[in-house]
Coordinates of C-alpha atoms in Angstrom, one line a residue:
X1107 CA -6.2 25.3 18.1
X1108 CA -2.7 25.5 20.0
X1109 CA -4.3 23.3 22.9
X1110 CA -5.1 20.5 20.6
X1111 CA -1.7 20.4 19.3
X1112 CA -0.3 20.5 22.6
X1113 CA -2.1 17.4 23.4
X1114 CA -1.2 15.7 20.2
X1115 CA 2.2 16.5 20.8
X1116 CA 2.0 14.9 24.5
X1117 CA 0.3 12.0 23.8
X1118 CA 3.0 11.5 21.0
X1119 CA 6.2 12.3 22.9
X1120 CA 6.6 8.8 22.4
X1121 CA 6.5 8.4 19.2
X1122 CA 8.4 11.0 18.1
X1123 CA 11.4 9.1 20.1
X1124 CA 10.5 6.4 18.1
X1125 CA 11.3 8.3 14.9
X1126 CA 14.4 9.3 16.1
X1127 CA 15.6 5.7 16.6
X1128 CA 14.6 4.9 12.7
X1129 CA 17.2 7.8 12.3
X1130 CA 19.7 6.9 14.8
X1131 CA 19.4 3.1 14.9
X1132 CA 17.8 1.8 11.9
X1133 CA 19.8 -1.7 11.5
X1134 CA 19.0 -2.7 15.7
X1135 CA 15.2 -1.8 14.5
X1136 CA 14.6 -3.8 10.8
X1137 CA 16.5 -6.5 12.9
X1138 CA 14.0 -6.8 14.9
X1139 CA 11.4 -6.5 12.4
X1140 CA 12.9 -9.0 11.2
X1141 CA 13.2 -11.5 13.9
X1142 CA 9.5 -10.3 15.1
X1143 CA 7.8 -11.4 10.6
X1144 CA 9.8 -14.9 11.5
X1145 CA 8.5 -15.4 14.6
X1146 CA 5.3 -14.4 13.7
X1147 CA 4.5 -16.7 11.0
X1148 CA 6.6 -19.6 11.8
X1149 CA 3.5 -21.3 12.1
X1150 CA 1.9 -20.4 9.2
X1151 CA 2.3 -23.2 6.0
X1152 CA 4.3 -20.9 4.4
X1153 CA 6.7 -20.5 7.2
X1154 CA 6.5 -24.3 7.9
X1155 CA 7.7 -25.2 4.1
X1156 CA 10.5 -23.2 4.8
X1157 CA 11.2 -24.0 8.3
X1158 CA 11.3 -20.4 9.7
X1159 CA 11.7 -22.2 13.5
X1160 CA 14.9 -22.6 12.6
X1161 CA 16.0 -19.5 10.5
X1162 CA 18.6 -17.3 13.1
X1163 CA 20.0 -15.2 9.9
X1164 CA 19.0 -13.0 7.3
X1165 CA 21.8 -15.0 5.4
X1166 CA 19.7 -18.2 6.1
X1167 CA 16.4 -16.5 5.3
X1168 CA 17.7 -15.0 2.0
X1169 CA 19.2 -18.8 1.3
X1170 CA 15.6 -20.2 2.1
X1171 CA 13.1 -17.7 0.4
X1172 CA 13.3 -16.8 -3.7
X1173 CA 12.8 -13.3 -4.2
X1174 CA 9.4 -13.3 -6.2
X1175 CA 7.4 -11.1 -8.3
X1176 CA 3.5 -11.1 -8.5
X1177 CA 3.4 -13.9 -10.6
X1178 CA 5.3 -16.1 -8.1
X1179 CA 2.9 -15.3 -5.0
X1180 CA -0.5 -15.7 -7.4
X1181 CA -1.0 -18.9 -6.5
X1182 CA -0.8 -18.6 -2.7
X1183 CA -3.3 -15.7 -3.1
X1184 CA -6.2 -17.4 -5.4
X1185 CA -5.9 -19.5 -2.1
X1186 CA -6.1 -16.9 0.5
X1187 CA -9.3 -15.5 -1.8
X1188 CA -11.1 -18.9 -1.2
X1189 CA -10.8 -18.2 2.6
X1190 CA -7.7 -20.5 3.4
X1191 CA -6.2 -19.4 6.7
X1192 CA -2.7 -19.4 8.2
X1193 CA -1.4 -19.7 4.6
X1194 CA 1.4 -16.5 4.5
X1195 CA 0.5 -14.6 7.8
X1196 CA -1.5 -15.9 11.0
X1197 CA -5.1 -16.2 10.5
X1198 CA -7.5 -15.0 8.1
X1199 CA -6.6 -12.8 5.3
X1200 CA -10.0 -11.0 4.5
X1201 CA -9.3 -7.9 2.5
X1202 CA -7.3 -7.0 -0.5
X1203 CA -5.7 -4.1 -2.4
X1204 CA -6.9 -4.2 -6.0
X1205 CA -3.5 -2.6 -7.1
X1206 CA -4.3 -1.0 -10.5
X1207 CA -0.6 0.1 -11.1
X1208 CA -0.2 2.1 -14.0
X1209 CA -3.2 0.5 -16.0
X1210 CA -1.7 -2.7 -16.3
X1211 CA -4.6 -5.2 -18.1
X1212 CA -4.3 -7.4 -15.2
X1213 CA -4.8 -6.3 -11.7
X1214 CA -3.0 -7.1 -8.7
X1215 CA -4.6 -8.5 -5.6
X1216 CA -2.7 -7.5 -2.7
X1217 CA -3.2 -9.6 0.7
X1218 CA -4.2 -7.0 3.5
X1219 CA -3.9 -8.2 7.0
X1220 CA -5.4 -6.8 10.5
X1221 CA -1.8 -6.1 11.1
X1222 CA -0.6 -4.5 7.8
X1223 CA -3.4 -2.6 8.2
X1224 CA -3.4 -0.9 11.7
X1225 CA 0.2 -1.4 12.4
X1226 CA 1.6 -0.1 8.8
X1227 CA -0.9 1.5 6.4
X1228 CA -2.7 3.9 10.1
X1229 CA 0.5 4.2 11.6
X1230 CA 2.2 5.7 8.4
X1231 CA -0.9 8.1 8.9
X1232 CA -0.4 8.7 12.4
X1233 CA 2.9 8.9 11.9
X1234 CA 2.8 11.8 8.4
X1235 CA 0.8 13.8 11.6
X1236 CA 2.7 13.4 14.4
X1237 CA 6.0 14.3 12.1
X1238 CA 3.7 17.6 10.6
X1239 CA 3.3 18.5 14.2
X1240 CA 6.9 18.4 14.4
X1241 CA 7.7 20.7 11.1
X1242 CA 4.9 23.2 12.2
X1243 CA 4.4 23.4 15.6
X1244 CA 1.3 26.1 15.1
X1245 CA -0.4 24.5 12.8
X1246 CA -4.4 24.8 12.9
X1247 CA -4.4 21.3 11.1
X1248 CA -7.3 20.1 13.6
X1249 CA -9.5 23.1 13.9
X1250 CA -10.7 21.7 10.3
X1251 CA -11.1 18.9 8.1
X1252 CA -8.9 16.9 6.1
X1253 CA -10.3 16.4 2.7
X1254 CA -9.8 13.3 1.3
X1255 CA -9.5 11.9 -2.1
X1256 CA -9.3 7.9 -3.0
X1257 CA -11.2 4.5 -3.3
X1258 CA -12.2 4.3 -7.0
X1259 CA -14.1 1.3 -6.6
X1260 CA -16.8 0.1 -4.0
X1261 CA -16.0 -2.8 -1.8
X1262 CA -16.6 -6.2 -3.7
X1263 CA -16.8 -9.6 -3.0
X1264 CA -14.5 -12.6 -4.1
X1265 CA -16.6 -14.5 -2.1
X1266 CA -18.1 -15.0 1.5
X1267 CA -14.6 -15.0 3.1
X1268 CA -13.1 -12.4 1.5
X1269 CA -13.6 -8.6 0.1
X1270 CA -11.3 -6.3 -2.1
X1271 CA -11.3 -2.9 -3.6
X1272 CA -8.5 0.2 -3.8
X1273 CA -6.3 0.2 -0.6
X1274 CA -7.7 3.7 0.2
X1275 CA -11.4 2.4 0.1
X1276 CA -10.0 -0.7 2.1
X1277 CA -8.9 2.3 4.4
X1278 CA -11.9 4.1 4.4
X1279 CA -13.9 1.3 5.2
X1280 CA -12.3 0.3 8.1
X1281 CA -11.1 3.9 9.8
X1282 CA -13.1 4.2 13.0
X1283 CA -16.3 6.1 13.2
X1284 CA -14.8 9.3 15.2
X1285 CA -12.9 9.7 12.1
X1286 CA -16.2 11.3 10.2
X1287 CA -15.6 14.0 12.5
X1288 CA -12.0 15.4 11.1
X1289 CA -12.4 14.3 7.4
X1290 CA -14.6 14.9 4.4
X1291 CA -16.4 13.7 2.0
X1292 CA -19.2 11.4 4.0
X1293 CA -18.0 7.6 3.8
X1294 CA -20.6 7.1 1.0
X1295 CA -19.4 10.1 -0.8
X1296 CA -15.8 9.0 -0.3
X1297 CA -16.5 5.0 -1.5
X1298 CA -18.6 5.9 -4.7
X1299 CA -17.6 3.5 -7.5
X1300 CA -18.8 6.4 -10.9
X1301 CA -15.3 8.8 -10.8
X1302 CA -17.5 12.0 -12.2
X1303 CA -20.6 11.7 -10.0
X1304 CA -18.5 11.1 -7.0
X1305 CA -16.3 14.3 -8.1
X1306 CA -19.8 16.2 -8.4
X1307 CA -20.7 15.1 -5.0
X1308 CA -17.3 16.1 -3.2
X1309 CA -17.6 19.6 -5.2
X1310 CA -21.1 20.5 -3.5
X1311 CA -20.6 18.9 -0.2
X1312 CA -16.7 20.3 0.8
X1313 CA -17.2 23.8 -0.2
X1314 CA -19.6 24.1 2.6
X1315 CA -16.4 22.5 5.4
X1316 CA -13.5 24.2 6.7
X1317 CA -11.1 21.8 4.9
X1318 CA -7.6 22.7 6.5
X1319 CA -5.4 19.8 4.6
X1320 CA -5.4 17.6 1.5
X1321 CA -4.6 14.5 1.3
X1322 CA -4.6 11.8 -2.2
X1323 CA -2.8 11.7 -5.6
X1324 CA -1.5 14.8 -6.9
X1325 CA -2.8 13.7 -10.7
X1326 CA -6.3 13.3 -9.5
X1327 CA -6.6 15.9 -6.5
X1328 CA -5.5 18.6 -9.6
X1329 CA -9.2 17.4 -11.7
X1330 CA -11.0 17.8 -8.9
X1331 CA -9.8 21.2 -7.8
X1332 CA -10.2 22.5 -11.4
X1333 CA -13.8 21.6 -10.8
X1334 CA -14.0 23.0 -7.0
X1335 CA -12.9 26.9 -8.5
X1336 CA -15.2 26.0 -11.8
X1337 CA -18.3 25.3 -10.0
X1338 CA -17.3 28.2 -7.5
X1339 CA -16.5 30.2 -9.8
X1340 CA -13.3 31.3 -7.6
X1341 CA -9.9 32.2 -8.4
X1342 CA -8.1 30.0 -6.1
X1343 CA -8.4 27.6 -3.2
X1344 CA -8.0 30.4 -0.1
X1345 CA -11.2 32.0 -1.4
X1346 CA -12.8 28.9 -0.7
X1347 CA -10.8 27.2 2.0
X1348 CA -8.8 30.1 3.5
X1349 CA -7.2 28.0 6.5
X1350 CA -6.3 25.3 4.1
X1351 CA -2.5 24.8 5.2
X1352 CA -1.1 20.7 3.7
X1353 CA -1.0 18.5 0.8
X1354 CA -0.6 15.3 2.1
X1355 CA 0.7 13.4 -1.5
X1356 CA 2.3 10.3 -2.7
X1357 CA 0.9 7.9 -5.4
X1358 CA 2.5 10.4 -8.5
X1359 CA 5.7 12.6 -8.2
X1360 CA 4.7 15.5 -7.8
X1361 CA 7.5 17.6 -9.3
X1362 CA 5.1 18.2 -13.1
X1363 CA 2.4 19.7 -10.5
X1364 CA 4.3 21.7 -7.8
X1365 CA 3.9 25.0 -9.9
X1366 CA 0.4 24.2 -10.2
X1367 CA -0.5 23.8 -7.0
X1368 CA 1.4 27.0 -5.8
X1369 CA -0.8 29.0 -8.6
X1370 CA -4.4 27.0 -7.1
X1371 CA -3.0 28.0 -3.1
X1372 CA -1.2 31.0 -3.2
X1373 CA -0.4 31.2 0.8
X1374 CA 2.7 30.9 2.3
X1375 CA 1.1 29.0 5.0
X1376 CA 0.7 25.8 2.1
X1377 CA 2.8 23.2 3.1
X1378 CA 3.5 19.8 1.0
X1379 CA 4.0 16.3 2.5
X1380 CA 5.0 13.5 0.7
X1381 CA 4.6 10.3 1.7
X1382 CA 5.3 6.3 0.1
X1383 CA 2.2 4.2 1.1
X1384 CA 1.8 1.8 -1.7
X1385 CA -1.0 -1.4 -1.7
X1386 CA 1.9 -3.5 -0.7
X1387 CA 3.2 -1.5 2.9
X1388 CA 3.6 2.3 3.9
X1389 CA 7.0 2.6 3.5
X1390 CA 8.1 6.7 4.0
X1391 CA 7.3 10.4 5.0
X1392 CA 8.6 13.5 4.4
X1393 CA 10.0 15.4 7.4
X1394 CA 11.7 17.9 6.1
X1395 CA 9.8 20.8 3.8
X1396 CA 13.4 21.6 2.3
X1397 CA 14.6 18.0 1.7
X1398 CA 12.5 15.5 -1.3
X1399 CA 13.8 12.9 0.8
X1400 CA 11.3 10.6 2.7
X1401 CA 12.2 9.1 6.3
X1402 CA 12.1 5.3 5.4
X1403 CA 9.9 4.1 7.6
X1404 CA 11.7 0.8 9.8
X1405 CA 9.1 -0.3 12.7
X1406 CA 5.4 -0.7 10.6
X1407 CA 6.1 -4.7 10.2
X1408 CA 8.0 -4.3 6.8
X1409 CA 11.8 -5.8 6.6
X1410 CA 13.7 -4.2 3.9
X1411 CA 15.9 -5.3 1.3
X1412 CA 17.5 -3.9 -1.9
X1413 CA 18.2 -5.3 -5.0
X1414 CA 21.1 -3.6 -7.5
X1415 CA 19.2 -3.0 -10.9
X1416 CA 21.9 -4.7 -12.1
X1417 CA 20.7 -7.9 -10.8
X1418 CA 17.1 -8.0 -12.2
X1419 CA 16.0 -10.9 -13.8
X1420 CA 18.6 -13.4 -12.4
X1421 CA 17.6 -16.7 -11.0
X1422 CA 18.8 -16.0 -7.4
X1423 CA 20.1 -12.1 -7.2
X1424 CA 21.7 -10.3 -4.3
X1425 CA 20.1 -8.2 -2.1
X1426 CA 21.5 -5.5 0.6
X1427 CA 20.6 -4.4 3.5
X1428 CA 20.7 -1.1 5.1
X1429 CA 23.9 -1.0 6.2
X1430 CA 25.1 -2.1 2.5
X1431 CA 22.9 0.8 0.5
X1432 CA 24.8 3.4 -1.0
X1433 CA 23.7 7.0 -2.0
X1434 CA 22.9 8.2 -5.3
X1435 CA 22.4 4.4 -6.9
X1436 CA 19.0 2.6 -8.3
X1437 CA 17.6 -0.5 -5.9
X1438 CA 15.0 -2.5 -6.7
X1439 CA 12.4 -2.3 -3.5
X1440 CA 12.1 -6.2 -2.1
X1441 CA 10.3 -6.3 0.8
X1442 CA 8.7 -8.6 3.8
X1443 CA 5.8 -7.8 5.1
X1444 CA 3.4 -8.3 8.1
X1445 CA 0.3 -8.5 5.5
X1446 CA 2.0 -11.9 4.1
X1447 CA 4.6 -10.9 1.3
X1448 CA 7.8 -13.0 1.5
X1449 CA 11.3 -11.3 -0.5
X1450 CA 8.4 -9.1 -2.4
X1451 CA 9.5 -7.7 -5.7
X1452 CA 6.6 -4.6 -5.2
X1453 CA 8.0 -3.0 -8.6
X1454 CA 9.4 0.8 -7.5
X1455 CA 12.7 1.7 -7.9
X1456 CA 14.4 3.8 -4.5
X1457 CA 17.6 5.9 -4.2
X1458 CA 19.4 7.0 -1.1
X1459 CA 19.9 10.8 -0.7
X1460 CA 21.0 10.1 2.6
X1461 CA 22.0 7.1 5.2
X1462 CA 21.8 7.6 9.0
X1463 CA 18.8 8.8 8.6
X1464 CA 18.4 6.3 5.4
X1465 CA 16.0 9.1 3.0
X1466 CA 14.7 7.6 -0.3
X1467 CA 13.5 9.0 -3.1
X1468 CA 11.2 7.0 -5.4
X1469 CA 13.2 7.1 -8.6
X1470 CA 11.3 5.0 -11.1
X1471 CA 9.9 1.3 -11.7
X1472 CA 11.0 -1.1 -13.0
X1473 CA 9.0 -2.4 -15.6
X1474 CA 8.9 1.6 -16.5
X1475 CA 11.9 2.9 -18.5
X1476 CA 13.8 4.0 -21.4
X1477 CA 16.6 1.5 -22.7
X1478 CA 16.0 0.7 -26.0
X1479 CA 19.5 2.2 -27.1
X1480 CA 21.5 1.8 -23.6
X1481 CA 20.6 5.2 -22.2
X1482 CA 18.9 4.5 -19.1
X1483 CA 16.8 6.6 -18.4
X1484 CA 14.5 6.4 -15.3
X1485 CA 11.5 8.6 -14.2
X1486 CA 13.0 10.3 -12.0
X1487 CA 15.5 11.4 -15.1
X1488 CA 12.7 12.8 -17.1
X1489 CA 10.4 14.5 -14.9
X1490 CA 13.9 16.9 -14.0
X1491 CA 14.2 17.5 -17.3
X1492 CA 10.3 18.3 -17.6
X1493 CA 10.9 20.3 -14.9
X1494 CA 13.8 22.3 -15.8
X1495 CA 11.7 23.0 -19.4
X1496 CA 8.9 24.4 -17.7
X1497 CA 10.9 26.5 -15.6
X1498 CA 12.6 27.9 -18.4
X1499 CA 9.3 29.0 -20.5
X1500 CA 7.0 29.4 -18.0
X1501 CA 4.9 26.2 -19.4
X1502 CA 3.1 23.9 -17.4
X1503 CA 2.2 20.2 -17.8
X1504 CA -1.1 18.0 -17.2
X1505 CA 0.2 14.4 -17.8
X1506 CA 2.8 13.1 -20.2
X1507 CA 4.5 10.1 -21.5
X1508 CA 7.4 8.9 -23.6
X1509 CA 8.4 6.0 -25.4
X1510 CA 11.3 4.8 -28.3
X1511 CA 11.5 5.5 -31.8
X1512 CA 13.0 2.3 -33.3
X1513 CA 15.9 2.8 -35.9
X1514 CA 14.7 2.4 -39.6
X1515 CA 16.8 1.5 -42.7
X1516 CA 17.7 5.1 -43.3
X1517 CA 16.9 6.3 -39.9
X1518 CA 17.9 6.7 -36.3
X1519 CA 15.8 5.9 -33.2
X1520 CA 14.7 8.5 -30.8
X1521 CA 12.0 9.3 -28.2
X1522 CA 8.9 10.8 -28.4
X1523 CA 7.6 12.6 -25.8
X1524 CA 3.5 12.8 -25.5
X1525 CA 2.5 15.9 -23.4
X1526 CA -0.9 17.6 -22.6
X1527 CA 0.1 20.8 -21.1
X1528 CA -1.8 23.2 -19.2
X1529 CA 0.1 26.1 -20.2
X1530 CA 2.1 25.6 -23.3
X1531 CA 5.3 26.6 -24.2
X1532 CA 5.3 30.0 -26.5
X1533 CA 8.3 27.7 -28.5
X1534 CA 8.2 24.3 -28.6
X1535 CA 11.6 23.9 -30.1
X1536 CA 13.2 25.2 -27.1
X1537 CA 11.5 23.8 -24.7
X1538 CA 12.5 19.9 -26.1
X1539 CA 16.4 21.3 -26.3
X1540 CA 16.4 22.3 -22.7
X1541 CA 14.6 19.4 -21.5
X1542 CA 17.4 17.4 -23.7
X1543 CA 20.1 19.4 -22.8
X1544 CA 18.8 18.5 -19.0
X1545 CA 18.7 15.0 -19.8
X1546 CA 22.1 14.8 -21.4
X1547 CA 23.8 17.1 -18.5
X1548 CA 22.2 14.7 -15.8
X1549 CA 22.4 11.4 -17.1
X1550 CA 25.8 10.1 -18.6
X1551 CA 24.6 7.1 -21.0
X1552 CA 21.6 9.2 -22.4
X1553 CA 24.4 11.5 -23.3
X1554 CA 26.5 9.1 -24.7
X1555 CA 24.2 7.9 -27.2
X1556 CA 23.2 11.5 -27.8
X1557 CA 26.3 12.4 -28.7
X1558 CA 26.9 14.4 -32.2
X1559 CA 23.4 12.7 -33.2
X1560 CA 25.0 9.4 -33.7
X1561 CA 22.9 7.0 -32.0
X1562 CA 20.2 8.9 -30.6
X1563 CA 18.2 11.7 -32.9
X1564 CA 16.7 14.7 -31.2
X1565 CA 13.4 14.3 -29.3
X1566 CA 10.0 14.3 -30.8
X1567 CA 7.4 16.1 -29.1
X1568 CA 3.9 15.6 -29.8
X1569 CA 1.6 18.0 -28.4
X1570 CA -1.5 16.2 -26.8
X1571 CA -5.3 17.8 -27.2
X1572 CA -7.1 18.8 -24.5
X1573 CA -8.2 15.8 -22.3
X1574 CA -6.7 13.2 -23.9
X1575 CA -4.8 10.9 -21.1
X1576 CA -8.8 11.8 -19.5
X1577 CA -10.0 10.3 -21.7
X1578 CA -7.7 7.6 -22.4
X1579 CA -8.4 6.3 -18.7
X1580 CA -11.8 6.7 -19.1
X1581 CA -11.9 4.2 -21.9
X1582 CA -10.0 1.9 -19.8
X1583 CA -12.2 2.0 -17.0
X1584 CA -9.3 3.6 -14.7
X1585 CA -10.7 6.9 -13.1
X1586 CA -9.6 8.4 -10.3
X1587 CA -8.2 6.4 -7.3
X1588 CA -4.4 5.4 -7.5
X1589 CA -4.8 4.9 -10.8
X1590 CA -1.4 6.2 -13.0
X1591 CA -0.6 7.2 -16.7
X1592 CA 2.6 5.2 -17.1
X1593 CA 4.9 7.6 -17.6
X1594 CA 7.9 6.1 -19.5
X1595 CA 7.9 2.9 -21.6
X1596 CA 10.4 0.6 -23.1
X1597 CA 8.0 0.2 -26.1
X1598 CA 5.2 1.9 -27.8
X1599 CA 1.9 -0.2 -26.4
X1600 CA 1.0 2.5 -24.6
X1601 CA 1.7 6.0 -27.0
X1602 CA 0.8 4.7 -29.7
X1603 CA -2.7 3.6 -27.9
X1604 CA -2.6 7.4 -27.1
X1605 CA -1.7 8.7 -30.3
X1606 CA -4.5 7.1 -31.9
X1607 CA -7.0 8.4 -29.5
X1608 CA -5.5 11.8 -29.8
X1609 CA -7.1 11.7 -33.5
X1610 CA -10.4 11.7 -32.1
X1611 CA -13.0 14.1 -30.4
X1612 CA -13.5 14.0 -26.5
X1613 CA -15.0 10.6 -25.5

């Protein structure tokens, strides 16, 4: 409806000079960010132990305030679970993100304030809209609904001050009630705790809607489609949904599924949105179709900093700021947040494809790499080289992971790749010496211990059966939601938890 987005686009005319400044101005608006989180929580215990009153610096604040991991802020939050208030932000923290990363054993608890939550997690939403409206001017976005895909696990109790489940059923939970109107499934649908009942229910009920946009994790919005054309018995999604026009998508790269997706929406109307909102802070959005890069987002209550990788682990690293960033190079994300986190270690890894407007991509983790022989090699590395293979032979890929081959007495270490495809490669041979020749071409120190065989052998690729990372998340209790095959390991806890599995039948 052309009227509609005329409206939208009034009532955001504001706004949208707001973005600009993030492009034009970013250091005037983290400063005051900045000044705004000090302020703010000056008051608070935390912000009393460390003086904030009389912080005037980020110098001073960096001096003051450790950069810390989860480990370091666990004890202030077993606190905020047992309803202490005015501990890391104003008031009382009620809700948390149970933050299931990529299936660690122990989850993470992230604090979720009224603040974080309508001026950074919905205005990152607002905001992915408001900057669509931008790209595509005559969209039809609101003349449907936006199907929506998230919040593994009901709401629970900690105890009668506080609640926590997946940030997108924390979302859910608290969207206001006009929201029904523009998005399916039904809140009850949406907030089901069983993975393949509530992908059953969604199946029956949204084929009935005029779903005109997508939005969740690429991994688990490609299950659920699968079972949309199954159950319809349909070759693709405009037979079903024919107005159906965005993927709104973060959570997963989705570079292993874009071929996919093209195949399951074969309309050059389909556009793809990525956007960075993480438990911890909705950091970016696309806002260019032709660009990977994501607008860093600099006025949701979120002060940035960024950590060289080569500082990880030290006692008390350096951290820059904006106007210190460089393209092309691996930071650690460290951020401040108006949900409560103080020099935040969230975990990701970020690189600049472009400053003034600052445009990140996520480029790894950092608990989630390859350097057992000094090559290197990030996420972001491998899923190019994936990539580039399935290009090549006309394969396609389901999920996949990769992990060292220690060095023996009479061999030499290597990598094995685990992949379920969807399509497989006619050679498999090939396909591992263009992904390697990819890897080698693209990243120097993989190539250096490549070289003539000496340190590095030729990959390993172990074809996965049918199902198997499924079915290893299954097992784990870890459907659906955020939840995130780790893609890359620095040893083999997780593949060779995999490989076992993939000995067996279908759970």
């Amino acid at each position: 409806m052309p009227i509609f987005n005329d409206i939208f686009a009034f009532i955001n005319s504001k706004r949208i000079s707001q973005i600009e400044k993030m492009r034009s101005q970013p250091g005037e608006m983290q400063n005051e960010q900045f000044k705004m989180l000090i302020s703010k929580a000056a008051d608070t215990t935390f912000g009393k132990e460390h003086d904030f009153a009389s912080i005037k610096s980020v110098d001073t604040f960096r001096e003051r305030v450790p950069v810390c991991d989860y480990d370091g802020i666990m004890p202030h939050i077993i606190r905020l679970r047992q309803g202490e208030k005015n501990l890391l932000w104003p008031g009382e923290i009620k809700w948390f993100a149970k933050s299931s990363g990529t299936t660690s054993s122990r989850s993470k608890f992230i604090p979720i304030s009224k603040d974080s939550l309508d001026d950074c997690h919905y205005q990152g939403g607002k905001d992915t809209l408001v900057i669509y409206n931008q790209l595509n001017p005559e969209n039809q976005l609101m003349s449907g609904k936006t199907l929506t895909l998230g919040g593994s696990h009901q709401i629970n109790n900690f105890s009668d001050n506080s609640l926590y489940g997946d940030l997108s059923a924390i979302l859910i939970e608290n969207l206001p009630f006009w929201t029904n109107f523009v998005r399916t499934p039904d809140r009850e649908i949406a907030l089901i705790d069983e993975w393949e009942k509530k992908m059953k229910l969604i199946t029956e009920t949204t084929i009935k809607e005029n779903v005109t946009a997508l939005a969740g994790v690429p991994s688990w919005f490609m299950v659920l489609l699968k079972n949309v054309l199954k159950h319809t018995g349909k070759k693709n999604l405009t037979e079903i949904w024919p107005n159906l026009e965005l993927f709104i998508h973060g959570g997963v790269s989705f570079t292993p599924y874009r071929q996919q997706y093209k195949d399951l929406v074969p309309s050059d109307n389909m556009h793809y949105l990525e956007t960075y909102n993480a438990s911890e802070g909705f950091f970016g959005i696309q806002d260019d179709f032709s660009s990977p890069g994501l607008l860093l987002m600099l006025d949701y209550g979120v002060f940035y900093e960024f950590m060289p990788l080569s500082e990880l682990g030290k006692e008390h690293p350096k951290t820059l700021l904006l106007d210190e960033v460089e393209k092309d190079t691996d930071y650690a994300l460290i951020i401040t947040t108006n949900g409560g986190l103080w020099r935040y270690q969230i975990g990701d890894t970020v690189r600049f494809i472009s400053t003034y407007p600052h445009k990140i991509i996520i480029s790894g983790r950092t608990k989630h790499f390859i350097n057992a022989f000094g090559e290197e090699m990030m996420i972001d590395n491998a899923e190019k080289a994936l990539d580039a293979a399935c290009e090549a032979t006309g394969a396609t890929i389901k999920e996949f992971t990769a992990a060292p081959v220690y060095m023996g007495a009479e061999t030499k270490g290597t990598h094995q790749w685990l992949i379920e495809f969807d399509n497989p490669p006619a050679d498999t041979s090939a396909f591992m010496k263009i992904m390697d020749d990819n890897l080698r071409e693209n990243n120097s120190d993989y190539d250096a211990k490549r070289y003539k065989d000496i340190t590095l052998d030729t990959p390993q690729l172990v074809v996965a059966r049918e199902g198997l990372f499924f079915d290893w998340l299954k097992k784990k209790k870890k459907l659906g939601g955020q939840n995130k095959v780790p893609r890359l390991a620095n040893n083999r806890e997780y593949i060779d938890q995999l490989l076992e599995l993939n000995e067996t039948a279908h759970i």
